[in-house]
mmCIF file of C-alpha atoms in Angstrom:
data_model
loop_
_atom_site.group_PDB
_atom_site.id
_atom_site.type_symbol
_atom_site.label_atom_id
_atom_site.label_comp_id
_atom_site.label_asym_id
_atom_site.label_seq_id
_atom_site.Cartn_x
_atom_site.Cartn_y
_atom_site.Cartn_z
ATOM 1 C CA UNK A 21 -39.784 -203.468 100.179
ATOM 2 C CA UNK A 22 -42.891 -205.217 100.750
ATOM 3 C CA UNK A 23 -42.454 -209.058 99.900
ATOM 4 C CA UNK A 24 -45.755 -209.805 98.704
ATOM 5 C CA UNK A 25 -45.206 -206.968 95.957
ATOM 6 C CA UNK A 26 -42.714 -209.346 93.938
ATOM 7 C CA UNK A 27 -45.025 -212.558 93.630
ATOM 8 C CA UNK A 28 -47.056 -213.737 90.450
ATOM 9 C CA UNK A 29 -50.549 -212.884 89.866
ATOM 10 C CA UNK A 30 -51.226 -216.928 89.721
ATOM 11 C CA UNK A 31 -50.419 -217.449 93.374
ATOM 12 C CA UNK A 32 -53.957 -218.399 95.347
ATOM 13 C CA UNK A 33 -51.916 -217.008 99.208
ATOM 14 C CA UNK A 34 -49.962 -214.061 99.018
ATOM 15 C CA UNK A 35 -49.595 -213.759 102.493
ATOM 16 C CA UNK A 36 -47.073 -216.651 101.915
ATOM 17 C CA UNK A 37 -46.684 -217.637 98.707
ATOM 18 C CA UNK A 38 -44.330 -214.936 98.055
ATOM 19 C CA UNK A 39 -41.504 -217.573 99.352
ATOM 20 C CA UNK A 40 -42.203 -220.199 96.787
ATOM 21 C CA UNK A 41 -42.181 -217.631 94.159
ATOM 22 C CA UNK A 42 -38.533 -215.833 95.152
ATOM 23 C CA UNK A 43 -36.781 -219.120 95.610
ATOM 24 C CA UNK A 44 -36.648 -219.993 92.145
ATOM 25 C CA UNK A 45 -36.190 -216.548 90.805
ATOM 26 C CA UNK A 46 -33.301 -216.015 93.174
ATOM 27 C CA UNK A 47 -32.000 -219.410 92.535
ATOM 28 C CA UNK A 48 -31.715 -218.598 88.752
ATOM 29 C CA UNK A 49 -30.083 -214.767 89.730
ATOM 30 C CA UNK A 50 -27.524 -216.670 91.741
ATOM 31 C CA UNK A 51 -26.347 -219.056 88.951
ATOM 32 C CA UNK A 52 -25.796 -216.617 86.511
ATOM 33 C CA UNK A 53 -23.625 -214.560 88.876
ATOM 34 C CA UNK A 54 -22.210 -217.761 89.188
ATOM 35 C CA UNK A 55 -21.548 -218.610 86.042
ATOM 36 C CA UNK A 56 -20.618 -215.218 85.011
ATOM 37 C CA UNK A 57 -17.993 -214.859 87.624
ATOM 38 C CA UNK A 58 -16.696 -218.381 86.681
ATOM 39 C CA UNK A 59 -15.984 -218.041 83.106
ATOM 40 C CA UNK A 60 -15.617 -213.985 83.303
ATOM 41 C CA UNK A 61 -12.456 -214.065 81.820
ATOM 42 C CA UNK A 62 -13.782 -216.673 78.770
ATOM 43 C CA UNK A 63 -16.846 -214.341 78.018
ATOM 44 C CA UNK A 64 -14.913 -211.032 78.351
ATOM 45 C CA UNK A 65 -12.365 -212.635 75.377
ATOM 46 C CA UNK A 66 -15.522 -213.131 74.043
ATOM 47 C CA UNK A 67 -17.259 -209.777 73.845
ATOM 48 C CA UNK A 68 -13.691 -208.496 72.828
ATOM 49 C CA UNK A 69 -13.622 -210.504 69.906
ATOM 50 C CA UNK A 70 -17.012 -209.705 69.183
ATOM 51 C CA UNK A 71 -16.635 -206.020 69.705
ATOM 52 C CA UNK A 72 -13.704 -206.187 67.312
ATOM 53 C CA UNK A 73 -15.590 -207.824 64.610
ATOM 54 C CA UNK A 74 -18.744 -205.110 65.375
ATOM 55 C CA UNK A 75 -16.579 -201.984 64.975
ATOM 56 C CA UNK A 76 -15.037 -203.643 62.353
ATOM 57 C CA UNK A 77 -16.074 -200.936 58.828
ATOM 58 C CA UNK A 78 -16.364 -202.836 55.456
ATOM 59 C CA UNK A 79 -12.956 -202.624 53.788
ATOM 60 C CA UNK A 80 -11.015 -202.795 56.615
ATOM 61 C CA UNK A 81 -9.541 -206.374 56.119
ATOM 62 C CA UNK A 82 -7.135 -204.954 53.710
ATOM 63 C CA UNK A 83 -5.843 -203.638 56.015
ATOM 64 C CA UNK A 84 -2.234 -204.722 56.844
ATOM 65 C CA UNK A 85 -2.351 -206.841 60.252
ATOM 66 C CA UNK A 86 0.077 -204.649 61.992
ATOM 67 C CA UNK A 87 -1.865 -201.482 61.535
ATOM 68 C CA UNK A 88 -5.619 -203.555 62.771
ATOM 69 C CA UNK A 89 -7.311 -201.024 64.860
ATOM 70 C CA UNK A 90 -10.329 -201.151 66.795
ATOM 71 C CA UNK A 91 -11.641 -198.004 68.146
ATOM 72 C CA UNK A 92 -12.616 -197.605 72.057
ATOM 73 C CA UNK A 93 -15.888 -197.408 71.991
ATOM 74 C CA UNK A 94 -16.891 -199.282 75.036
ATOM 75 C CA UNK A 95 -14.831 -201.620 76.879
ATOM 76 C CA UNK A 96 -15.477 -205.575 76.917
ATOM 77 C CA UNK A 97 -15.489 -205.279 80.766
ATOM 78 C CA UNK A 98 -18.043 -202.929 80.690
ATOM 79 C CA UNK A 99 -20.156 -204.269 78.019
ATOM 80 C CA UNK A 100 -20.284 -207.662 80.060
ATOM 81 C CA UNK A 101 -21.209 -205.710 83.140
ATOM 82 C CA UNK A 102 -23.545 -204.101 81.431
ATOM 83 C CA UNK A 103 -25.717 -207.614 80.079
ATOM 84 C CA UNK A 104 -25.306 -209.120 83.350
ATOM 85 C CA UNK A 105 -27.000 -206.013 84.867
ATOM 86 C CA UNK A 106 -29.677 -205.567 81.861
ATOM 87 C CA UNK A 107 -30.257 -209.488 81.746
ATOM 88 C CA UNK A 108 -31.289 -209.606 85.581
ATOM 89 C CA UNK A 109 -33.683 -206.494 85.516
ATOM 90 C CA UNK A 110 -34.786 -207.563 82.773
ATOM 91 C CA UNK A 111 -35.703 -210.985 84.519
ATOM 92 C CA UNK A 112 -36.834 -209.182 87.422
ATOM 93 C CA UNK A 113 -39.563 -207.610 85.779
ATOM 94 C CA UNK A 114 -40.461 -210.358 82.876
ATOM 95 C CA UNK A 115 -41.352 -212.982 85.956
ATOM 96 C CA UNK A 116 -43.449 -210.326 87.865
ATOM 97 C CA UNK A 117 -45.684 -210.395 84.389
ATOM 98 C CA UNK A 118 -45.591 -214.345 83.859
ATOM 99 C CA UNK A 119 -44.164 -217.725 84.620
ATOM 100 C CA UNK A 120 -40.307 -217.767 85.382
ATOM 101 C CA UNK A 121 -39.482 -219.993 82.949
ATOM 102 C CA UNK A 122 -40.711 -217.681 79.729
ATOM 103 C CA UNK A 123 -39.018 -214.661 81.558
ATOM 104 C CA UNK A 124 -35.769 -216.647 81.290
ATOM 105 C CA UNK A 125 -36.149 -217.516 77.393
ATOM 106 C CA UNK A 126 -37.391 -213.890 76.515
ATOM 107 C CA UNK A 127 -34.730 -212.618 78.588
ATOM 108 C CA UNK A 128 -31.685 -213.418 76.160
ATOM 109 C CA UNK A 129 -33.397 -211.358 73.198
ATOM 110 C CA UNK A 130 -34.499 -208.451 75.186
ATOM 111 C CA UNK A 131 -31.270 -208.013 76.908
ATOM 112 C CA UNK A 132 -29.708 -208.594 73.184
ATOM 113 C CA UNK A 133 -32.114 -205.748 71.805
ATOM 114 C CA UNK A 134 -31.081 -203.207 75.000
ATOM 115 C CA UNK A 135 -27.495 -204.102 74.310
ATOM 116 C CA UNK A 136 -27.510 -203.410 70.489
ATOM 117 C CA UNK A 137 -28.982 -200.358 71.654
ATOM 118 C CA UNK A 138 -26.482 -199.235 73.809
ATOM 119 C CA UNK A 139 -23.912 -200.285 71.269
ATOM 120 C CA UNK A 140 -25.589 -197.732 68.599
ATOM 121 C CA UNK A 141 -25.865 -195.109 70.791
ATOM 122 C CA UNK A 142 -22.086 -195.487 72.511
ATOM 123 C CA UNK A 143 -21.048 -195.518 68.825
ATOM 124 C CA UNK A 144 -22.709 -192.373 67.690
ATOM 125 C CA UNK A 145 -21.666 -190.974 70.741
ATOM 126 C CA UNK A 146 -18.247 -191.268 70.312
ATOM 127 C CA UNK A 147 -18.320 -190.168 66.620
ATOM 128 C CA UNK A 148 -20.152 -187.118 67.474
ATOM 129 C CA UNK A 149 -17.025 -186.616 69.998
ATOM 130 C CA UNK A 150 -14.417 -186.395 67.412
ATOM 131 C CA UNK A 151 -16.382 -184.412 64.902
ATOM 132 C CA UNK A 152 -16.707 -181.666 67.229
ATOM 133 C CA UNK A 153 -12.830 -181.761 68.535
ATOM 134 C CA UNK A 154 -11.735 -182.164 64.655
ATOM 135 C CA UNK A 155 -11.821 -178.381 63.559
ATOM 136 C CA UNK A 156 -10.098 -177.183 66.965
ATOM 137 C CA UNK A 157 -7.295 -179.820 66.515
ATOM 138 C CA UNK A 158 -6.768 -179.185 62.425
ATOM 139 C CA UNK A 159 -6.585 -175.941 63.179
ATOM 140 C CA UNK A 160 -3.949 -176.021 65.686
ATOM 141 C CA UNK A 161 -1.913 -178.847 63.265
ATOM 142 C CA UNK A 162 -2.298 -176.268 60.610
ATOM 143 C CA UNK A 163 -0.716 -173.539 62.897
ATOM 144 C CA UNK A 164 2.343 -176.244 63.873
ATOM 145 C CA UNK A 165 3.131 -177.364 60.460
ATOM 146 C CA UNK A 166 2.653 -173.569 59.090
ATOM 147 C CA UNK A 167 5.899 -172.262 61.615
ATOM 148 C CA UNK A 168 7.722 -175.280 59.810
ATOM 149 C CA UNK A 169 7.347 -178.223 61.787
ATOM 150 C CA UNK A 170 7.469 -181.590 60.289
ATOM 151 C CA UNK A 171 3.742 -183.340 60.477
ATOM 152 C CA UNK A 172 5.121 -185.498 62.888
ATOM 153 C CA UNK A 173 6.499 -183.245 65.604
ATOM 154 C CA UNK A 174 3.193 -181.060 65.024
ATOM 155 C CA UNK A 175 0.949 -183.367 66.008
ATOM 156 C CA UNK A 176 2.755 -184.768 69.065
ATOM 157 C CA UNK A 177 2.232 -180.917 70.227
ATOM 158 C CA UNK A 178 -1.079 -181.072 69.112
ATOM 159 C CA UNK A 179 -2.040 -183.995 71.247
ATOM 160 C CA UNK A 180 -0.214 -183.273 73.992
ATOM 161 C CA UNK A 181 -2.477 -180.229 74.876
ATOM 162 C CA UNK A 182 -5.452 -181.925 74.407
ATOM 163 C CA UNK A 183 -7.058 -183.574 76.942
ATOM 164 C CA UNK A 184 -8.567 -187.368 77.013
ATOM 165 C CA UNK A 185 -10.776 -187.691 73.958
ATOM 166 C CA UNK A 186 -11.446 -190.308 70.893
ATOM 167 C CA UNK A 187 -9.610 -188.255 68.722
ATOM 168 C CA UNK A 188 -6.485 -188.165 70.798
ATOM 169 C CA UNK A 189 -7.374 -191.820 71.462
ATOM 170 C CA UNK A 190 -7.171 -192.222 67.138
ATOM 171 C CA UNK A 191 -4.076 -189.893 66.906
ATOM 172 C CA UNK A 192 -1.672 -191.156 69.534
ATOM 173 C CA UNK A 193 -2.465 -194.649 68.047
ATOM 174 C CA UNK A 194 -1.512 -193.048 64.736
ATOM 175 C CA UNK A 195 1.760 -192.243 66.502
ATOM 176 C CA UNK A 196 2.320 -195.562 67.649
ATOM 177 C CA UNK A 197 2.058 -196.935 64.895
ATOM 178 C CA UNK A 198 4.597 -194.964 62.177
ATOM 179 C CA UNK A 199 7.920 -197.132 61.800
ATOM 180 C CA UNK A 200 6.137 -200.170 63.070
ATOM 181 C CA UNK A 201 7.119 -203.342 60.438
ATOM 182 C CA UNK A 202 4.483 -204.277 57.916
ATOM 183 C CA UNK A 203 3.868 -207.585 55.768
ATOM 184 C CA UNK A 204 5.680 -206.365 52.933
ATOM 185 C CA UNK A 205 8.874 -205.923 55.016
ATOM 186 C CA UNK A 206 8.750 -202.013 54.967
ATOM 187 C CA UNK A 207 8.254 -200.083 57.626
ATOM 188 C CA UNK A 208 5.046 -198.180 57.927
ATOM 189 C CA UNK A 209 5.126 -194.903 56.650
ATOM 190 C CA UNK A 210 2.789 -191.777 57.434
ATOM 191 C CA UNK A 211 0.789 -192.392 54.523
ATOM 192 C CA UNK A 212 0.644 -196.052 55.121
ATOM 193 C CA UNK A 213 -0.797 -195.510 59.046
ATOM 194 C CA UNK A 214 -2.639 -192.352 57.646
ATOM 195 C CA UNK A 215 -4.432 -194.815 55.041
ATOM 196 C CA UNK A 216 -5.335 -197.777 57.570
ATOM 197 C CA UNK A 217 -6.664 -194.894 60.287
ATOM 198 C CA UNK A 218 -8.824 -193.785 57.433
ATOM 199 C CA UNK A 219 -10.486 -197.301 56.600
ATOM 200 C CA UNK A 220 -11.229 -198.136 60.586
ATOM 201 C CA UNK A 221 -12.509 -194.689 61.847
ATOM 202 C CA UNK A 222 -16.133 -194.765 62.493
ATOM 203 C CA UNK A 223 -15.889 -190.693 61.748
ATOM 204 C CA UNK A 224 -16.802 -190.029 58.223
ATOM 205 C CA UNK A 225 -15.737 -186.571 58.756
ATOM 206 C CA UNK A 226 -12.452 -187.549 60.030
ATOM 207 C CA UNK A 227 -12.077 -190.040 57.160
ATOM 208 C CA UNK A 228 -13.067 -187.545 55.508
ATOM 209 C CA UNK A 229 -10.143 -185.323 56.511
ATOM 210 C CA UNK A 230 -7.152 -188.232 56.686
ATOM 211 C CA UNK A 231 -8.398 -188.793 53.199
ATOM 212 C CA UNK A 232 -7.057 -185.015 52.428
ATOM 213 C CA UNK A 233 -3.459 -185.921 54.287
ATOM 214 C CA UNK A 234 -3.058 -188.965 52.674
ATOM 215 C CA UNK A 235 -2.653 -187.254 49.632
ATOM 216 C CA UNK A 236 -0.704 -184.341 51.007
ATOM 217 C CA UNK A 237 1.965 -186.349 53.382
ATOM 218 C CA UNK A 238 3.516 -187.212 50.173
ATOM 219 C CA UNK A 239 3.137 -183.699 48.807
ATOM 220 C CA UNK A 240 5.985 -180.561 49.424
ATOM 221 C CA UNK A 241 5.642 -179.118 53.145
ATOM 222 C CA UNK A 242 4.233 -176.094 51.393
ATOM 223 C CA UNK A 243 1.436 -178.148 49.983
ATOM 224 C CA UNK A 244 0.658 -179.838 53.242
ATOM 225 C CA UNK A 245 0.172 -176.584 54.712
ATOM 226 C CA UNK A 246 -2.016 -175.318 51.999
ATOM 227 C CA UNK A 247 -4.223 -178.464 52.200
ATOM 228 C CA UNK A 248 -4.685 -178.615 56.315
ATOM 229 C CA UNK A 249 -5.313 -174.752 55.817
ATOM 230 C CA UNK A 250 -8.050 -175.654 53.507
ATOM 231 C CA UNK A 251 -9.389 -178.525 55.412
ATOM 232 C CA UNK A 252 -9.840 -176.011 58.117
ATOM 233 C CA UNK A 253 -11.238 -173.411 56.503
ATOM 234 C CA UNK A 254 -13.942 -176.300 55.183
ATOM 235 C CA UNK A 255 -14.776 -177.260 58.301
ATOM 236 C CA UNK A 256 -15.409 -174.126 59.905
ATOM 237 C CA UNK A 257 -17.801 -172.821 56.786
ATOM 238 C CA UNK A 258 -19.186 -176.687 57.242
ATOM 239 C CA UNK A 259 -19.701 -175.922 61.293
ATOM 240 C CA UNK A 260 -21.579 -172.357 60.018
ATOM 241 C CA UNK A 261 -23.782 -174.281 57.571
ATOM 242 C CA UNK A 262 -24.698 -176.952 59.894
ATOM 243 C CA UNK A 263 -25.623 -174.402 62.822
ATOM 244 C CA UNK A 264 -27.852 -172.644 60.515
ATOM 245 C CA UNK A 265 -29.657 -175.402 59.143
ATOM 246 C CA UNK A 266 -30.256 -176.907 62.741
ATOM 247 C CA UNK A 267 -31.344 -173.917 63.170
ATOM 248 C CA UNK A 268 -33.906 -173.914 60.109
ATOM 249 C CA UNK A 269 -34.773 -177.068 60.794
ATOM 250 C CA UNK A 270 -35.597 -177.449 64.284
ATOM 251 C CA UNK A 271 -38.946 -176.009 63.527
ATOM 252 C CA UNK A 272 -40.036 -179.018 62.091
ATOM 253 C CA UNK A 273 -38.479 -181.234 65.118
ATOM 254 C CA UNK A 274 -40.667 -179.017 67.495
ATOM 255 C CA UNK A 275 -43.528 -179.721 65.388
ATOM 256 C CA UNK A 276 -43.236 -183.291 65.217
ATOM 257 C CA UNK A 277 -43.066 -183.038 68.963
ATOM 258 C CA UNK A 278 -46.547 -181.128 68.994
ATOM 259 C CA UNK A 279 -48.067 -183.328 66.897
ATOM 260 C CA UNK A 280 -47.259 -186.209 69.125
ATOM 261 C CA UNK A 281 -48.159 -184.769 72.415
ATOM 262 C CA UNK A 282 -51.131 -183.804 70.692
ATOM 263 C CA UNK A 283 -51.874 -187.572 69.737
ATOM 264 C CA UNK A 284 -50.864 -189.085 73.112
ATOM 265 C CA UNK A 285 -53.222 -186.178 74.934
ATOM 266 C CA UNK A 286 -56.245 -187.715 72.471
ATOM 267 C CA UNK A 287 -55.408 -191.041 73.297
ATOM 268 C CA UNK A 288 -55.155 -190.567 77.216
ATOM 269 C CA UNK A 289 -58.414 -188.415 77.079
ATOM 270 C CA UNK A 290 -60.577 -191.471 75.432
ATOM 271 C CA UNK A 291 -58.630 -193.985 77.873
ATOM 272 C CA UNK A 292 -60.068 -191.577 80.743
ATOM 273 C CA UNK A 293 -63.685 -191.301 79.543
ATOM 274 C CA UNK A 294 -64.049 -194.207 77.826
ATOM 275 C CA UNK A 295 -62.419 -196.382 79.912
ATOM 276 C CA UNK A 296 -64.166 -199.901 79.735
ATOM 277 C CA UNK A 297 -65.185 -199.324 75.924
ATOM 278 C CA UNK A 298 -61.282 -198.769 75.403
ATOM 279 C CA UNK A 299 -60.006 -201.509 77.501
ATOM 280 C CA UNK A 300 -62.582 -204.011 75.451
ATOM 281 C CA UNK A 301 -61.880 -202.756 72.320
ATOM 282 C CA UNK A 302 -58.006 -203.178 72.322
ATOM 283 C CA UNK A 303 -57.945 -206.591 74.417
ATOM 284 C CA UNK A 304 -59.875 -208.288 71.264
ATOM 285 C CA UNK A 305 -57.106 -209.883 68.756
ATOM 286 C CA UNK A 306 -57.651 -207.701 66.308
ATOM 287 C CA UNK A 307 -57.585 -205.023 68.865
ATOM 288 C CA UNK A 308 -53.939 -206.179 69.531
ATOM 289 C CA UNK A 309 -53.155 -205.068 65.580
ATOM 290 C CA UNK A 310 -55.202 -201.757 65.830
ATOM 291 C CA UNK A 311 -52.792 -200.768 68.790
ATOM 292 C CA UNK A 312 -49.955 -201.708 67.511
ATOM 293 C CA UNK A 313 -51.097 -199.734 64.511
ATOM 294 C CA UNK A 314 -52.546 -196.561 66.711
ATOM 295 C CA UNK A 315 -48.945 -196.697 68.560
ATOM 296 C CA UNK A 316 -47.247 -196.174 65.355
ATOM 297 C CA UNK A 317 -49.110 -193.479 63.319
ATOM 298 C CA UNK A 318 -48.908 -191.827 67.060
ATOM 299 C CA UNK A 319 -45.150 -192.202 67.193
ATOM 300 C CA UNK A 320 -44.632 -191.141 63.666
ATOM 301 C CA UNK A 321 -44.499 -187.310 64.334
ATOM 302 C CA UNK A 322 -41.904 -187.839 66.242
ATOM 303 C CA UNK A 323 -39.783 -189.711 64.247
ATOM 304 C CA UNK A 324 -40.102 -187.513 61.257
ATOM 305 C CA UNK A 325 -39.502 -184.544 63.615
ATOM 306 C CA UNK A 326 -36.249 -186.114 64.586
ATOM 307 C CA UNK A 327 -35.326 -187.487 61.261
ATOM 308 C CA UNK A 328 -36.109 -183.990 59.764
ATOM 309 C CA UNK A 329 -34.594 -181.873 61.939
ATOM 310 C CA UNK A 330 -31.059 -183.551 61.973
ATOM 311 C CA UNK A 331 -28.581 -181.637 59.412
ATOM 312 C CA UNK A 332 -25.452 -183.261 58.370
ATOM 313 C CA UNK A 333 -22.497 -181.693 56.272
ATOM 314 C CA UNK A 334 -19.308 -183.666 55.662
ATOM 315 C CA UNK A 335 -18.116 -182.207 52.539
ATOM 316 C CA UNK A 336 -14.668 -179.885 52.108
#
């Protein structure tokens, strides 16, 4: 890499300048590896507690303390790795645009915006996991428990064929959990663990469906059957709608998309012609506002495409 490509555009001799401007940028790199490595075990209890309180649903702190759950969605380890990475590129690039100092006070938000981001999109990630491994695996419960087998013993076989997953992560703490003692001196039944899995799950469609065998662990074995037969049955005729509504309604994504390749061609065509008259006009302050406003009626297509075209069904 060259070295003059990483100083500031305020530096008067590039040819050595370039020194002066990495020492203090790689002095500041250096102390927070420092730092992080020092205290790495202080900030990962950190981001574990935080994480806990983040995937944390409303309702869930009546939940009995023995049966707190916090699902796997990322790993404090790897969320701290993750900031320490994001919060030096991030520096990186802010003190290649201006002074050091204001890349290291914009760098906390940004790297705070990038990681709520990540955190959104690991979430819906993993819920979109277990929604599409729920109708295999209450289907194959329903086939256990119809032979005979207690709920129990069914979904030990159940899990056991499956292979590493959120769901199995959910179910085998479900597992874990039955017998365990509780506040009120019991020990925690079925229903009990079935109830607390319900309130923490970030899957409405799999709260959806322990909501259903709640109700049914408490119900004759014949009844249990005939509820996970018609939970499956829902979700496959919930599967068919879905497919044909994203179906339906991907026409409108692809439009949205049109629309805003359309605007972004316009906008690149008058940057390319009208180069100097487009520069001026959006360097002015109120050409700041018009930009900001231009960017958004550009990106709006899109959005509405995407917001349009997604198709949800959670009902049975």
């Amino acid at each position: 890499m060259d070295p003059t490509s990483i100083i500031t555009p305020h530096t008067t001799h590039p040819e050595t300048a370039w020194l002066a401007d990495l020492t203090p940028l790689a002095a500041t790199i250096a102390a927070i590896l420092i730092v992080t490595f020092l205290m790495q075990s202080r900030l990962g209890s950190a981001l574990d507690a935080w994480l806990a309180r983040r995937f944390t649903p409303p309702g869930a702190d009546i939940v009995d303390p023995a049966l707190r759950w916090r699902p796997p969605v990322i790993a404090a380890s790897r969320l701290l790795a993750v900031c320490v990475i994001a919060a030096l590129v991030i520096l990186v690039i802010l003190s290649r645009v201006g002074p050091l100092l204001v890349a290291v006070v914009l760098a906390g938000p940004a790297t705070a915006l990038l990681v709520w981001a990540l955190l959104w999109f690991e979430e819906q990630r993993y819920v979109a996991r277990i929604d599409a491994a729920l109708p295999a695996f209450v289907g194959r419960l329903e086939a256990q428990v119809r032979t005979g087998s207690g709920l129990q013993p069914a979904i030990e076989k159940v899990i056991a064929d499956m292979p590493a997953s959120p769901l199995k992560a959910e179910w085998s703490w479900f597992l874990e959990r039955l017998g365990q003692p509780i506040a009120n001196g019991l020990l925690a039944t079925a229903a009990t663990v079935c109830a607390a899995l319900r309130a923490q799950t970030p899957s409405r469609r799999h709260a959806t469906f322990l909501g259903h065998l709640e109700i049914a662990i408490e119900q004759p074995h014949a009844a249990l059957v005939q509820r996970i037969r018609a939970a499956y049955e829902a979700m496959q005729a919930s599967d068919r709608r879905v497919s044909m509504l994203t179906t339906e309604l991907s026409q409108m994504r692809n439009t949205g998309i049109a629309l805003f390749l359309i605007n972004v061609g316009i906008t690149l065509y008058l940057f390319v012609v009208q180069n100097e008259r487009f520069l001026t006009a959006y360097r002015s302050e109120i050409g700041v506002i018009v930009g900001a406003v231009l960017a958004l009626v550009v990106s709006l297509p899109l959005i509405g495409g995407y917001l349009l075209g997604r198709a949800e069904d959670v009902t049975y």
